[in-house]
PDB file of C-alpha atoms in Angstrom:
ATOM      1  CA  MET A   1      70.486 102.246 118.522  1.00 68.00           C
ATOM      2  CA  LYS A   2      71.005  99.934 115.551  1.00 67.00           C
ATOM      3  CA  ASN A   3      67.337  98.887 115.453  1.00 72.00           C
ATOM      4  CA  ILE A   4      66.152 102.504 115.697  1.00 78.00           C
ATOM      5  CA  TRP A   5      68.099 103.543 112.621  1.00 79.00           C
ATOM      6  CA  ILE A   6      66.983 100.500 110.659  1.00 80.00           C
ATOM      7  CA  SER A   7      63.348 101.332 111.461  1.00 77.00           C
ATOM      8  CA  GLU A   8      63.843 104.987 110.462  1.00 80.00           C
ATOM      9  CA  ALA A   9      65.593 104.168 107.160  1.00 85.00           C
ATOM     10  CA  PHE A  10      63.930 105.204 103.903  1.00 86.00           C
ATOM     11  CA  LYS A  11      62.571 102.030 102.316  1.00 88.00           C
ATOM     12  CA  GLY A  12      60.267 103.544  99.710  1.00 91.00           C
ATOM     13  CA  VAL A  13      60.631 104.163  96.001  1.00 94.00           C
ATOM     14  CA  VAL A  14      63.025 106.960  95.103  1.00 95.00           C
ATOM     15  CA  PRO A  15      61.280 109.518  92.824  1.00 95.00           C
ATOM     16  CA  ASN A  16      62.373 109.436  89.181  1.00 96.00           C
ATOM     17  CA  ASP A  17      63.432 113.090  89.299  1.00 96.00           C
ATOM     18  CA  PHE A  18      65.556 112.661  92.432  1.00 97.00           C
ATOM     19  CA  GLN A  19      68.999 114.035  91.644  1.00 97.00           C
ATOM     20  CA  GLY A  20      71.406 116.619  92.925  1.00 97.00           C
ATOM     21  CA  ARG A  21      74.705 117.217  94.674  1.00 98.00           C
ATOM     22  CA  VAL A  22      75.581 117.654  98.349  1.00 97.00           C
ATOM     23  CA  ARG A  23      78.812 118.994  99.860  1.00 97.00           C
ATOM     24  CA  TRP A  24      80.372 118.302 103.251  1.00 96.00           C
ATOM     25  CA  ARG A  25      83.634 119.477 104.771  1.00 95.00           C
ATOM     26  CA  SER A  26      84.829 117.404 107.716  1.00 94.00           C
ATOM     27  CA  PRO A  27      87.963 117.779 109.885  1.00 94.00           C
ATOM     28  CA  SER A  28      90.490 115.217 110.976  1.00 93.00           C
ATOM     29  CA  ASN A  29      91.383 114.824 114.652  1.00 94.00           C
ATOM     30  CA  ILE A  30      94.399 114.034 116.808  1.00 93.00           C
ATOM     31  CA  ALA A  31      93.997 111.681 119.754  1.00 94.00           C
ATOM     32  CA  LEU A  32      95.473 112.556 123.148  1.00 96.00           C
ATOM     33  CA  VAL A  33      94.450 109.266 124.724  1.00 97.00           C
ATOM     34  CA  LYS A  34      94.912 106.892 121.802  1.00 93.00           C
ATOM     35  CA  TYR A  35      92.542 104.307 120.379  1.00 91.00           C
ATOM     36  CA  TRP A  36      94.762 101.379 119.403  1.00 91.00           C
ATOM     37  CA  GLY A  37      93.255  97.916 119.172  1.00 91.00           C
ATOM     38  CA  LYS A  38      89.714  96.984 118.153  1.00 92.00           C
ATOM     39  CA  ARG A  39      87.157  94.245 118.726  1.00 93.00           C
ATOM     40  CA  GLY A  40      83.905  93.159 117.135  1.00 92.00           C
ATOM     41  CA  LYS A  41      82.610  95.441 114.412  1.00 91.00           C
ATOM     42  CA  GLN A  42      84.846  98.494 114.708  1.00 92.00           C
ATOM     43  CA  LEU A  43      84.554  98.746 118.497  1.00 96.00           C
ATOM     44  CA  PRO A  44      87.483 100.150 120.502  1.00 96.00           C
ATOM     45  CA  GLN A  45      89.428  98.181 123.084  1.00 96.00           C
ATOM     46  CA  ASN A  46      89.777 101.390 125.097  1.00 96.00           C
ATOM     47  CA  PRO A  47      88.264 104.886 125.157  1.00 98.00           C
ATOM     48  CA  SER A  48      90.001 107.768 123.368  1.00 97.00           C
ATOM     49  CA  ILE A  49      89.961 111.570 123.568  1.00 98.00           C
ATOM     50  CA  SER A  50      90.860 113.867 120.675  1.00 96.00           C
ATOM     51  CA  PHE A  51      91.283 117.454 119.592  1.00 95.00           C
ATOM     52  CA  THR A  52      89.443 118.267 116.366  1.00 95.00           C
ATOM     53  CA  LEU A  53      91.771 119.699 113.694  1.00 92.00           C
ATOM     54  CA  SER A  54      89.583 122.323 112.060  1.00 90.00           C
ATOM     55  CA  GLU A  55      92.054 123.183 109.269  1.00 90.00           C
ATOM     56  CA  CYS A  56      92.979 119.588 108.321  1.00 90.00           C
ATOM     57  CA  CYS A  57      89.856 118.835 106.343  1.00 93.00           C
ATOM     58  CA  THR A  58      88.382 116.676 103.637  1.00 94.00           C
ATOM     59  CA  GLU A  59      85.866 118.305 101.321  1.00 95.00           C
ATOM     60  CA  THR A  60      83.529 115.799  99.693  1.00 96.00           C
ATOM     61  CA  PHE A  61      80.882 116.240  97.018  1.00 98.00           C
ATOM     62  CA  VAL A  62      78.347 113.466  96.502  1.00 98.00           C
ATOM     63  CA  GLN A  63      76.408 113.634  93.228  1.00 98.00           C
ATOM     64  CA  TYR A  64      73.319 111.417  93.202  1.00 98.00           C
ATOM     65  CA  GLU A  65      70.645 110.486  90.696  1.00 98.00           C
ATOM     66  CA  LYS A  66      67.872 107.919  90.400  1.00 97.00           C
ATOM     67  CA  ALA A  67      68.968 104.720  88.645  1.00 97.00           C
ATOM     68  CA  ASP A  68      67.701 101.188  88.008  1.00 94.00           C
ATOM     69  CA  GLY A  69      70.355  99.806  90.376  1.00 94.00           C
ATOM     70  CA  PHE A  70      73.296 100.846  92.499  1.00 96.00           C
ATOM     71  CA  GLY A  71      76.193 102.577  90.765  1.00 95.00           C
ATOM     72  CA  PHE A  72      79.290 104.141  92.278  1.00 95.00           C
ATOM     73  CA  LYS A  73      82.442 106.025  91.272  1.00 95.00           C
ATOM     74  CA  PHE A  74      85.022 107.724  93.468  1.00 96.00           C
ATOM     75  CA  PHE A  75      87.433 110.518  92.520  1.00 96.00           C
ATOM     76  CA  PHE A  76      90.187 111.907  94.730  1.00 93.00           C
ATOM     77  CA  GLU A  77      91.621 115.301  93.831  1.00 91.00           C
ATOM     78  CA  GLY A  78      90.378 115.004  90.264  1.00 92.00           C
ATOM     79  CA  GLN A  79      91.544 111.449  89.569  1.00 93.00           C
ATOM     80  CA  GLU A  80      89.440 108.300  89.750  1.00 94.00           C
ATOM     81  CA  ASN A  81      90.652 106.183  92.655  1.00 91.00           C
ATOM     82  CA  PRO A  82      89.232 102.640  92.396  1.00 91.00           C
ATOM     83  CA  ALA A  83      91.180 101.357  95.448  1.00 87.00           C
ATOM     84  CA  PHE A  84      89.730 103.827  97.935  1.00 88.00           C
ATOM     85  CA  GLY A  85      86.417 103.745  96.101  1.00 92.00           C
ATOM     86  CA  ALA A  86      86.257  99.998  96.762  1.00 93.00           C
ATOM     87  CA  LYS A  87      86.536 100.656 100.522  1.00 91.00           C
ATOM     88  CA  ILE A  88      83.621 103.080 100.442  1.00 94.00           C
ATOM     89  CA  GLU A  89      81.576 100.744  98.269  1.00 94.00           C
ATOM     90  CA  LYS A  90      82.192  97.889 100.721  1.00 94.00           C
ATOM     91  CA  PHE A  91      81.020 100.114 103.573  1.00 95.00           C
ATOM     92  CA  LEU A  92      77.818 100.850 101.646  1.00 96.00           C
ATOM     93  CA  MET A  93      77.183  97.197 100.835  1.00 95.00           C
ATOM     94  CA  ASP A  94      77.838  96.146 104.448  1.00 94.00           C
ATOM     95  CA  ASN A  95      75.296  98.703 105.666  1.00 94.00           C
ATOM     96  CA  GLN A  96      72.490  98.372 103.126  1.00 93.00           C
ATOM     97  CA  ALA A  97      70.012  97.682 105.948  1.00 92.00           C
ATOM     98  CA  PHE A  98      70.541 101.246 107.186  1.00 93.00           C
ATOM     99  CA  PHE A  99      70.620 102.904 103.747  1.00 94.00           C
ATOM    100  CA  PRO A 100      68.451 100.712 101.461  1.00 94.00           C
ATOM    101  CA  PHE A 101      67.737 103.655  99.137  1.00 96.00           C
ATOM    102  CA  ILE A 102      71.288 103.442  97.721  1.00 96.00           C
ATOM    103  CA  ASN A 103      70.156 100.464  95.608  1.00 96.00           C
ATOM    104  CA  GLN A 104      68.133 102.967  93.570  1.00 97.00           C
ATOM    105  CA  LEU A 105      70.900 105.529  93.103  1.00 97.00           C
ATOM    106  CA  HIS A 106      74.037 106.164  91.158  1.00 97.00           C
ATOM    107  CA  LEU A 107      76.605 107.996  93.289  1.00 97.00           C
ATOM    108  CA  LYS A 108      79.614 109.952  92.103  1.00 97.00           C
ATOM    109  CA  VAL A 109      81.892 110.993  94.962  1.00 97.00           C
ATOM    110  CA  GLU A 110      84.564 113.670  94.531  1.00 97.00           C
ATOM    111  CA  SER A 111      86.925 114.300  97.434  1.00 95.00           C
ATOM    112  CA  ARG A 112      89.943 116.451  98.222  1.00 94.00           C
ATOM    113  CA  ASN A 113      92.102 117.136 101.275  1.00 91.00           C
ATOM    114  CA  THR A 114      93.839 120.167 102.723  1.00 88.00           C
ATOM    115  CA  PHE A 115      96.645 117.810 103.862  1.00 83.00           C
ATOM    116  CA  PRO A 116      98.437 114.684 102.542  1.00 79.00           C
ATOM    117  CA  HIS A 117      96.350 111.507 102.727  1.00 75.00           C
ATOM    118  CA  SER A 118      97.548 108.269 104.359  1.00 70.00           C
ATOM    119  CA  SER A 119     100.598 109.960 105.856  1.00 66.00           C
ATOM    120  CA  GLY A 120      99.607 109.814 109.520  1.00 69.00           C
ATOM    121  CA  ILE A 121      97.133 112.699 109.917  1.00 73.00           C
ATOM    122  CA  ALA A 122      94.023 110.498 110.070  1.00 64.00           C
ATOM    123  CA  SER A 123      92.733 111.204 106.571  1.00 80.00           C
ATOM    124  CA  SER A 124      90.274 108.307 106.829  1.00 86.00           C
ATOM    125  CA  ALA A 125      88.680 110.069 109.815  1.00 90.00           C
ATOM    126  CA  SER A 126      87.939 113.219 107.832  1.00 93.00           C
ATOM    127  CA  SER A 127      87.147 111.529 104.530  1.00 92.00           C
ATOM    128  CA  MET A 128      84.757 108.894 105.873  1.00 94.00           C
ATOM    129  CA  SER A 129      82.943 111.277 108.225  1.00 95.00           C
ATOM    130  CA  ALA A 130      82.481 113.761 105.358  1.00 96.00           C
ATOM    131  CA  PHE A 131      81.061 111.019 103.137  1.00 96.00           C
ATOM    132  CA  VAL A 132      78.730 109.727 105.854  1.00 96.00           C
ATOM    133  CA  MET A 133      77.415 113.236 106.536  1.00 95.00           C
ATOM    134  CA  GLY A 134      76.707 113.593 102.819  1.00 96.00           C
ATOM    135  CA  LEU A 135      74.920 110.240 102.752  1.00 96.00           C
ATOM    136  CA  ILE A 136      72.745 111.240 105.709  1.00 94.00           C
ATOM    137  CA  GLU A 137      71.880 114.529 103.989  1.00 94.00           C
ATOM    138  CA  ILE A 138      70.727 112.619 100.892  1.00 95.00           C
ATOM    139  CA  GLU A 139      68.562 110.427 103.120  1.00 93.00           C
ATOM    140  CA  ASN A 140      67.120 113.508 104.809  1.00 92.00           C
ATOM    141  CA  LEU A 141      66.120 114.857 101.396  1.00 94.00           C
ATOM    142  CA  LEU A 142      64.031 111.704 100.988  1.00 93.00           C
ATOM    143  CA  VAL A 143      62.498 111.440 104.472  1.00 87.00           C
ATOM    144  CA  GLY A 144      62.752 114.976 105.847  1.00 77.00           C
ATOM    145  CA  PRO A 145      65.537 116.427 108.012  1.00 67.00           C
ATOM    146  CA  SER A 146      66.220 115.282 111.557  1.00 64.00           C
ATOM    147  CA  THR A 147      67.389 117.887 114.052  1.00 50.00           C
ATOM    148  CA  GLY A 148      69.355 118.135 117.272  1.00 50.00           C
ATOM    149  CA  SER A 149      72.222 116.086 118.648  1.00 53.00           C
ATOM    150  CA  GLY A 150      70.692 112.865 117.323  1.00 75.00           C
ATOM    151  CA  THR A 151      71.927 113.702 113.833  1.00 86.00           C
ATOM    152  CA  LEU A 152      75.539 113.968 114.997  1.00 92.00           C
ATOM    153  CA  THR A 153      75.203 110.797 117.060  1.00 94.00           C
ATOM    154  CA  LYS A 154      73.917 108.982 113.982  1.00 93.00           C
ATOM    155  CA  ALA A 155      76.749 110.405 111.871  1.00 95.00           C
ATOM    156  CA  SER A 156      79.286 109.364 114.515  1.00 97.00           C
ATOM    157  CA  TYR A 157      77.855 105.826 114.676  1.00 96.00           C
ATOM    158  CA  PHE A 158      78.098 105.245 110.919  1.00 96.00           C
ATOM    159  CA  SER A 159      81.416 107.067 110.587  1.00 96.00           C
ATOM    160  CA  ARG A 160      82.779 104.652 113.189  1.00 96.00           C
ATOM    161  CA  LEU A 161      81.691 101.701 111.049  1.00 95.00           C
ATOM    162  CA  ALA A 162      83.600 103.214 108.122  1.00 93.00           C
ATOM    163  CA  SER A 163      86.733 104.206 110.082  1.00 92.00           C
ATOM    164  CA  GLY A 164      87.046 104.035 113.855  1.00 93.00           C
ATOM    165  CA  SER A 165      88.571 107.451 114.536  1.00 93.00           C
ATOM    166  CA  ALA A 166      86.045 109.044 112.153  1.00 95.00           C
ATOM    167  CA  ALA A 167      83.519 108.709 114.988  1.00 96.00           C
ATOM    168  CA  ARG A 168      85.241 111.660 116.683  1.00 97.00           C
ATOM    169  CA  SER A 169      85.526 113.883 113.606  1.00 96.00           C
ATOM    170  CA  VAL A 170      81.852 114.881 113.477  1.00 94.00           C
ATOM    171  CA  PHE A 171      82.226 116.977 116.649  1.00 96.00           C
ATOM    172  CA  PRO A 172      83.978 120.354 117.056  1.00 93.00           C
ATOM    173  CA  ALA A 173      86.666 121.181 119.632  1.00 94.00           C
ATOM    174  CA  MET A 174      87.121 117.844 121.434  1.00 97.00           C
ATOM    175  CA  ALA A 175      85.465 114.437 121.462  1.00 98.00           C
ATOM    176  CA  LEU A 176      85.419 111.237 123.524  1.00 98.00           C
ATOM    177  CA  TRP A 177      84.859 107.838 121.937  1.00 98.00           C
ATOM    178  CA  GLY A 178      84.549 104.688 124.015  1.00 98.00           C
ATOM    179  CA  LYS A 179      82.665 103.663 127.121  1.00 98.00           C
ATOM    180  CA  THR A 180      84.109 104.959 130.385  1.00 98.00           C
ATOM    181  CA  GLU A 181      82.617 105.245 133.867  1.00 96.00           C
ATOM    182  CA  ALA A 182      84.251 108.671 134.077  1.00 97.00           C
ATOM    183  CA  TYR A 183      81.807 110.235 131.581  1.00 97.00           C
ATOM    184  CA  GLU A 184      78.042 109.732 131.556  1.00 96.00           C
ATOM    185  CA  GLY A 185      76.640 108.993 128.114  1.00 95.00           C
ATOM    186  CA  SER A 186      79.912 107.684 126.673  1.00 98.00           C
ATOM    187  CA  SER A 187      79.664 104.740 124.315  1.00 97.00           C
ATOM    188  CA  ASP A 188      81.746 102.292 122.297  1.00 97.00           C
ATOM    189  CA  GLU A 189      79.322 102.735 119.381  1.00 96.00           C
ATOM    190  CA  TYR A 190      79.675 106.492 118.854  1.00 97.00           C
ATOM    191  CA  ALA A 191      81.599 109.492 120.126  1.00 97.00           C
ATOM    192  CA  VAL A 192      80.305 112.362 122.256  1.00 97.00           C
ATOM    193  CA  SER A 193      81.283 116.022 122.268  1.00 97.00           C
ATOM    194  CA  LEU A 194      83.459 117.412 125.070  1.00 97.00           C
ATOM    195  CA  ALA A 195      83.146 121.006 123.868  1.00 95.00           C
ATOM    196  CA  ASN A 196      81.131 122.045 126.945  1.00 95.00           C
ATOM    197  CA  ASP A 197      83.232 120.079 129.419  1.00 96.00           C
ATOM    198  CA  ILE A 198      86.685 121.585 128.938  1.00 97.00           C
ATOM    199  CA  HIS A 199      88.409 124.525 130.578  1.00 97.00           C
ATOM    200  CA  PRO A 200      88.583 127.671 128.379  1.00 96.00           C
ATOM    201  CA  VAL A 201      92.372 127.404 128.163  1.00 96.00           C
ATOM    202  CA  PHE A 202      92.082 124.325 125.951  1.00 96.00           C
ATOM    203  CA  LYS A 203      89.940 126.232 123.463  1.00 92.00           C
ATOM    204  CA  THR A 204      92.985 128.423 122.761  1.00 94.00           C
ATOM    205  CA  TYR A 205      95.193 125.478 121.776  1.00 93.00           C
ATOM    206  CA  ARG A 206      96.529 125.059 118.261  1.00 90.00           C
ATOM    207  CA  ASP A 207      98.093 121.992 116.681  1.00 88.00           C
ATOM    208  CA  SER A 208     101.187 122.507 114.516  1.00 87.00           C
ATOM    209  CA  ILE A 209     101.921 119.758 111.991  1.00 83.00           C
ATOM    210  CA  LEU A 210     105.375 119.425 110.435  1.00 83.00           C
ATOM    211  CA  ILE A 211     105.093 117.287 107.308  1.00 80.00           C
ATOM    212  CA  VAL A 212     108.433 115.560 106.779  1.00 82.00           C
ATOM    213  CA  SER A 213     106.989 113.352 104.028  1.00 78.00           C
ATOM    214  CA  GLY A 214     103.717 113.368 102.129  1.00 71.00           C
ATOM    215  CA  GLU A 215     104.206 109.751 101.059  1.00 78.00           C
ATOM    216  CA  THR A 216     101.790 106.999 102.040  1.00 76.00           C
ATOM    217  CA  LYS A 217     102.859 105.415 105.335  1.00 73.00           C
ATOM    218  CA  ALA A 218     104.350 101.923 105.088  1.00 77.00           C
ATOM    219  CA  VAL A 219     101.998 100.278 107.609  1.00 76.00           C
ATOM    220  CA  SER A 220      98.302 101.175 107.534  1.00 76.00           C
ATOM    221  CA  SER A 221      96.396 101.938 110.719  1.00 78.00           C
ATOM    222  CA  ARG A 222      94.151  98.953 110.020  1.00 79.00           C
ATOM    223  CA  ALA A 223      97.190  96.632 109.975  1.00 83.00           C
ATOM    224  CA  GLY A 224      98.592  98.270 113.103  1.00 83.00           C
ATOM    225  CA  HIS A 225      95.377  97.745 115.042  1.00 83.00           C
ATOM    226  CA  GLY A 226      95.425  94.078 114.028  1.00 85.00           C
ATOM    227  CA  LEU A 227      98.887  93.632 115.529  1.00 87.00           C
ATOM    228  CA  MET A 228      97.507  94.456 118.988  1.00 89.00           C
ATOM    229  CA  GLU A 229      95.822  91.041 119.035  1.00 87.00           C
ATOM    230  CA  GLY A 230      99.163  89.347 119.599  1.00 85.00           C
ATOM    231  CA  ASN A 231     100.887  92.121 121.527  1.00 90.00           C
ATOM    232  CA  PRO A 232     102.077  90.806 124.932  1.00 90.00           C
ATOM    233  CA  TYR A 233     101.397  94.171 126.572  1.00 92.00           C
ATOM    234  CA  ALA A 234      97.893  94.720 125.185  1.00 92.00           C
ATOM    235  CA  THR A 235      95.972  93.995 128.415  1.00 93.00           C
ATOM    236  CA  ALA A 236      98.130  96.361 130.452  1.00 94.00           C
ATOM    237  CA  ARG A 237      97.798  99.006 127.744  1.00 94.00           C
ATOM    238  CA  TYR A 238      94.009  98.910 127.769  1.00 95.00           C
ATOM    239  CA  ALA A 239      93.927  99.238 131.548  1.00 96.00           C
ATOM    240  CA  GLN A 240      96.352 102.182 131.431  1.00 96.00           C
ATOM    241  CA  ALA A 241      94.347 103.890 128.664  1.00 96.00           C
ATOM    242  CA  ASN A 242      91.193 103.682 130.775  1.00 97.00           C
ATOM    243  CA  GLU A 243      93.009 105.254 133.705  1.00 97.00           C
ATOM    244  CA  ASN A 244      94.516 107.953 131.469  1.00 97.00           C
ATOM    245  CA  THR A 245      91.059 108.729 130.078  1.00 98.00           C
ATOM    246  CA  LYS A 246      89.651 109.285 133.565  1.00 98.00           C
ATOM    247  CA  ASN A 247      92.571 111.487 134.603  1.00 98.00           C
ATOM    248  CA  LEU A 248      92.644 113.462 131.360  1.00 98.00           C
ATOM    249  CA  LEU A 249      88.915 114.210 131.561  1.00 98.00           C
ATOM    250  CA  SER A 250      89.539 115.662 135.012  1.00 98.00           C
ATOM    251  CA  ALA A 251      92.502 117.733 133.810  1.00 98.00           C
ATOM    252  CA  LEU A 252      90.551 119.052 130.834  1.00 98.00           C
ATOM    253  CA  LYS A 253      87.699 120.192 133.040  1.00 97.00           C
ATOM    254  CA  SER A 254      89.865 121.850 135.698  1.00 98.00           C
ATOM    255  CA  GLY A 255      92.526 123.308 133.399  1.00 97.00           C
ATOM    256  CA  ASP A 256      95.324 121.328 135.071  1.00 98.00           C
ATOM    257  CA  LEU A 257      98.054 121.884 132.458  1.00 97.00           C
ATOM    258  CA  ASP A 258     100.787 119.909 134.227  1.00 98.00           C
ATOM    259  CA  ASN A 259      98.634 116.772 134.399  1.00 98.00           C
ATOM    260  CA  PHE A 260      97.424 117.342 130.828  1.00 98.00           C
ATOM    261  CA  ILE A 261     101.021 117.432 129.565  1.00 97.00           C
ATOM    262  CA  ASN A 262     102.111 114.407 131.601  1.00 97.00           C
ATOM    263  CA  ILE A 263      99.241 112.251 130.335  1.00 97.00           C
ATOM    264  CA  THR A 264      99.492 113.209 126.667  1.00 96.00           C
ATOM    265  CA  GLU A 265     103.284 112.748 126.592  1.00 97.00           C
ATOM    266  CA  SER A 266     102.958 109.377 128.333  1.00 96.00           C
ATOM    267  CA  GLU A 267     100.333 108.310 125.779  1.00 95.00           C
ATOM    268  CA  ALA A 268     102.606 109.180 122.858  1.00 94.00           C
ATOM    269  CA  LEU A 269     105.504 107.213 124.339  1.00 95.00           C
ATOM    270  CA  GLN A 270     103.291 104.208 125.150  1.00 93.00           C
ATOM    271  CA  LEU A 271     102.011 104.020 121.578  1.00 90.00           C
ATOM    272  CA  HIS A 272     105.532 104.151 120.150  1.00 91.00           C
ATOM    273  CA  ALA A 273     106.568 101.362 122.536  1.00 92.00           C
ATOM    274  CA  LEU A 274     103.566  99.215 121.632  1.00 89.00           C
ATOM    275  CA  MET A 275     104.305  99.555 117.931  1.00 87.00           C
ATOM    276  CA  MET A 276     107.985  98.769 118.428  1.00 90.00           C
ATOM    277  CA  CYS A 277     107.211  95.517 120.284  1.00 87.00           C
ATOM    278  CA  SER A 278     104.542  94.326 117.843  1.00 84.00           C
ATOM    279  CA  ASN A 279     105.422  91.392 115.624  1.00 83.00           C
ATOM    280  CA  PRO A 280     106.343  92.581 113.058  1.00 82.00           C
ATOM    281  CA  HIS A 281     107.278  95.943 114.620  1.00 82.00           C
TER     282      HIS A 281
END
């Protein structure tokens, strides 16, 4: 997959009059089977399944214009945000082989959320997937649009490199990220849609979010994932998550609400326990 996208990347000269602005709106998601713990380059230690939160969105505008070299600025809700901008810029620099045309562009990114950022509602999932979709659209303007599911797979792959859970945010309804024998076509490198594999009852579900504080959470998700490396229960957790994934996929397909509730509640309690016994907790 990696080699395919490198070979398809635009490596030509960007036209002097190439400029414009693209807009993408991407949702966050809430995991039922949780991804917690990573390996390699943003690969999950266990598969995860999530509901897509269609109303918890990030709207991102990417303004681009031809330049003599790479330039970048990031604004969040009207204010320049160098700290988050540095994360996006690092993602771009780390992935120049896939998007070499960025070295001929100046990018101005403007982003805003419908919910508080960094407070536990996976704002990096929505923000990074929205940015990646915008970046792919700019590339398509240079090389011609790609169609079909391949575009979403590509967006999921690169969103995952930017923020793990962002891999799931490019798909509506529900998504699965992580290799599991229980679902053909699943992968650690990108998510797949479950929209056509769930009982109609789950398409009626709504997620209610009570915001008790809009402040930035004290421990970032990135730091939390890192603590799994020394967690004494990590191996057992990964095995249990794989089993929960298999059972939840079955419950989602059949509409087994009792099993659905048991698994999702167990997952929430397991994650709290894992975080409490991390060092530091």
